XYZ file of C-alpha atoms in Angstrom:
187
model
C 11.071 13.434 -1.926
C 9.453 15.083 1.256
C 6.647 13.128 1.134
C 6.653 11.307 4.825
C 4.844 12.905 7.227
C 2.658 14.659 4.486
C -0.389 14.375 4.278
C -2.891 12.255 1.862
C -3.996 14.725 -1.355
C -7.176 14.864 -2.410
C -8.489 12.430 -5.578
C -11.800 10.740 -6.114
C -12.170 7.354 -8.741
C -13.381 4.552 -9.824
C -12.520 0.912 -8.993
C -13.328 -2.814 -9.163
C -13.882 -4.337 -5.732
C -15.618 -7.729 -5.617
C -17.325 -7.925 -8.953
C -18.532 -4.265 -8.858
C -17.182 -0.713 -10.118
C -17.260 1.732 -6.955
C -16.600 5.763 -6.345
C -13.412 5.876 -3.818
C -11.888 9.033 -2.482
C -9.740 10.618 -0.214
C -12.316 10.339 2.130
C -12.895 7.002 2.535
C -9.389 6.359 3.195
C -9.209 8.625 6.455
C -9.305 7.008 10.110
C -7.892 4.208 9.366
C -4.740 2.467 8.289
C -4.086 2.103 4.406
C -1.660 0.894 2.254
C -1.392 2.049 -1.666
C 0.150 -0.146 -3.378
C 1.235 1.574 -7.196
C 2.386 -1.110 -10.206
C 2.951 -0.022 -13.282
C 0.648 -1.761 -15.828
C -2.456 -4.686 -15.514
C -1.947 -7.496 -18.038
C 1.508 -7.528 -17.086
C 4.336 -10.072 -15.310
C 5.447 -9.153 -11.966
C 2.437 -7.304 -11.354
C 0.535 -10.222 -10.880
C 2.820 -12.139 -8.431
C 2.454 -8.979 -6.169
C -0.808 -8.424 -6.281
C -1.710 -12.033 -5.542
C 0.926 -12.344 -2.514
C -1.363 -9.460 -1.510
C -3.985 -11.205 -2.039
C -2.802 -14.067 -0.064
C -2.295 -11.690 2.805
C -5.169 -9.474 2.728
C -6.940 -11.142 5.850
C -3.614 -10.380 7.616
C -3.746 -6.809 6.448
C -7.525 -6.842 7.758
C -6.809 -8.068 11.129
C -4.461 -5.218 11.296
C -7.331 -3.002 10.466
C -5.234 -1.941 7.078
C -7.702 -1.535 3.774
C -5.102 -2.273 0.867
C -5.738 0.137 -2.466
C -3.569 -1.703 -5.500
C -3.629 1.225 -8.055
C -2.397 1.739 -11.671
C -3.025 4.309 -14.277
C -5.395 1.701 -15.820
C -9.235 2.183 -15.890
C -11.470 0.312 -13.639
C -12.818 -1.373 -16.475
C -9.248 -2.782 -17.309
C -9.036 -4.412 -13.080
C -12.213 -5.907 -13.618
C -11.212 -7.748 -17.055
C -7.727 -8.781 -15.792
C -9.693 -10.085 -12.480
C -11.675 -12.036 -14.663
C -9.469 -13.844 -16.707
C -5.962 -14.408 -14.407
C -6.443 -16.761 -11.819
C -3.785 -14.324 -9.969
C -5.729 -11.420 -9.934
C -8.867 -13.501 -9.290
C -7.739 -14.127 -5.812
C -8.220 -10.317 -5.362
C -10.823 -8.868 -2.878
C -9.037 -5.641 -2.087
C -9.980 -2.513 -3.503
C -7.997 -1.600 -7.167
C -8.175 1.897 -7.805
C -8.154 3.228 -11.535
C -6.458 6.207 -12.069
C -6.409 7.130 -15.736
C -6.098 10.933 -14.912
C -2.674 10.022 -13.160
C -3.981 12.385 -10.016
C -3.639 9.830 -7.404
C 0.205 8.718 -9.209
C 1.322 12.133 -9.035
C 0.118 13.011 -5.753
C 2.360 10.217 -4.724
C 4.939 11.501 -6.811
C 5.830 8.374 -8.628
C 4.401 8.700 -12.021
C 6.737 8.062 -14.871
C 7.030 11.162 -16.587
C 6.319 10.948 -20.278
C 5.385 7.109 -20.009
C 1.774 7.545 -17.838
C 2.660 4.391 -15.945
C 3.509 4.519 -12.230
C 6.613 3.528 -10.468
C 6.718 0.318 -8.443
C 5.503 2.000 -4.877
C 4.345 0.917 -1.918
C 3.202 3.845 0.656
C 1.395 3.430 4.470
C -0.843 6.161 5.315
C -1.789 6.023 9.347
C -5.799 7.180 10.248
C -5.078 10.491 10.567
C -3.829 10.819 6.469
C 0.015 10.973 7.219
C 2.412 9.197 5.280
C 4.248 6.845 7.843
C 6.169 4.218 4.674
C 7.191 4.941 1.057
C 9.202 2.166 -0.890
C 9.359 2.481 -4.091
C 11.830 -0.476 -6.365
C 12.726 -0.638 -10.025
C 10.745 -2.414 -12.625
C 12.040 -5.736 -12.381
C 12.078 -5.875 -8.340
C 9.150 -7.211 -6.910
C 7.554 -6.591 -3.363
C 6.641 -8.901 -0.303
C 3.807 -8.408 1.725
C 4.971 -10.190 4.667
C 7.853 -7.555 4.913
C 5.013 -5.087 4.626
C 3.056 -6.494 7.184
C 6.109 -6.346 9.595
C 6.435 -2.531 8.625
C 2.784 -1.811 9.067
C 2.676 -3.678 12.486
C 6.466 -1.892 13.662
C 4.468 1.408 12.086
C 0.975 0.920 14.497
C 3.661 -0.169 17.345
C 5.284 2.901 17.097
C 2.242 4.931 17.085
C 0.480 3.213 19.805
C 3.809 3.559 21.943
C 5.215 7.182 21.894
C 8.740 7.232 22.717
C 9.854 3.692 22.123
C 11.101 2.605 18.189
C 11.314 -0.777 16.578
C 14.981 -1.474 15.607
C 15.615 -3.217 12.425
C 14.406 -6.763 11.602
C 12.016 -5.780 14.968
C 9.159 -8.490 14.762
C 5.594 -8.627 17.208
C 6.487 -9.245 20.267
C 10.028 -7.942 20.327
C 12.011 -5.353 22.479
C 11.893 -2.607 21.176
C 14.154 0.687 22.535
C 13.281 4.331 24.298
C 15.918 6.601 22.693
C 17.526 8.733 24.781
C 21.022 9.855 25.994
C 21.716 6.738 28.246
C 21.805 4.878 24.724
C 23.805 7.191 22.493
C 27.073 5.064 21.691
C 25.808 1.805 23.033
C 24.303 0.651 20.244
């Protein structure tokens, strides 16, 4: 797809954040870590369960100094009436981004061509705009934001340490490894 290591594209919409409708942008997103988190539909059945493990990890995210964006090609209008009426969704204080034009979808390539509903996708973008994490699972498969968190945190690891990598299943705290010839076949 070619999209890590690009760059955030422009877009500017609405969304529901904490009882009110808000202008977000581009902008607003840049110098500081952000995670987009794209579901296909509100009103809808793993949706929910994602958004609300979210939800239940946002202070997490926070800590981390990550804003979380849940977007769908559903109007603002539509976030704030599924907030209000699933206790799932209700647990929300994160920002959910509207994007009835399907700009923000397609510049993350995963809108559903002929169905205006996004793929399941899950994308970090570090504070300089750069796509650092793209996952992106079939309908039925949903996400889990504490293996997000451990890619955001191996992700601002990473970045705060040039030249070292996080291995798999790498957790906080964890050795981590320099690459270089001495370890080419010993692994």
């Amino acid at each position: 797809m070619g999209i890590i290591g690009s760059t955030l594209k422009p877009f500017t919409t609405q969304a529901y954040k904490e009882g009110k409708f808000v202008e977000v942008s581009d902008q607003d997103v840049l110098g500081k870590w952000a995670v987009f988190v794209f579901y296909p539909a509100d009103f809808t059945f793993v949706c929910p369960t994602e958004l609300e493990d979210l939800a239940d990890n946002y202070a997490e995210f926070q800590r981390l100094g990550v804003e979380v964006y849940s977007v769908s090609t559903d109007t603002h209008f539509s976030h704030k009436a599924w907030h209000d009426t699933s206790p799932a969704i209700g647990k929300i204080t994160y920002t959910m981004l509207g994007d009835p034009s399907g700009v923000i979808t397609n510049n993350f390539g995963v809108m559903r061509e002929g169905q205006g509903l996004a793929d399941r996708g899950t994308f970090l973008i570090d504070p300089d705009g750069v796509i650092q994490f793209m996952e992106i699972t079939a309908e039925g498969i949903g996400r889990n934001a504490s293996e997000l968190l451990r890619k955001v945190k191996a992700a601002q690891y990473v970045r705060s340490h040039p030249g070292e990598v996080c291995p798999a299943k790498w957790e906080e705290g964890e050795e981590t490894l320099a690459p270089s010839l001495d370890l080419v076949g010993k692994i």
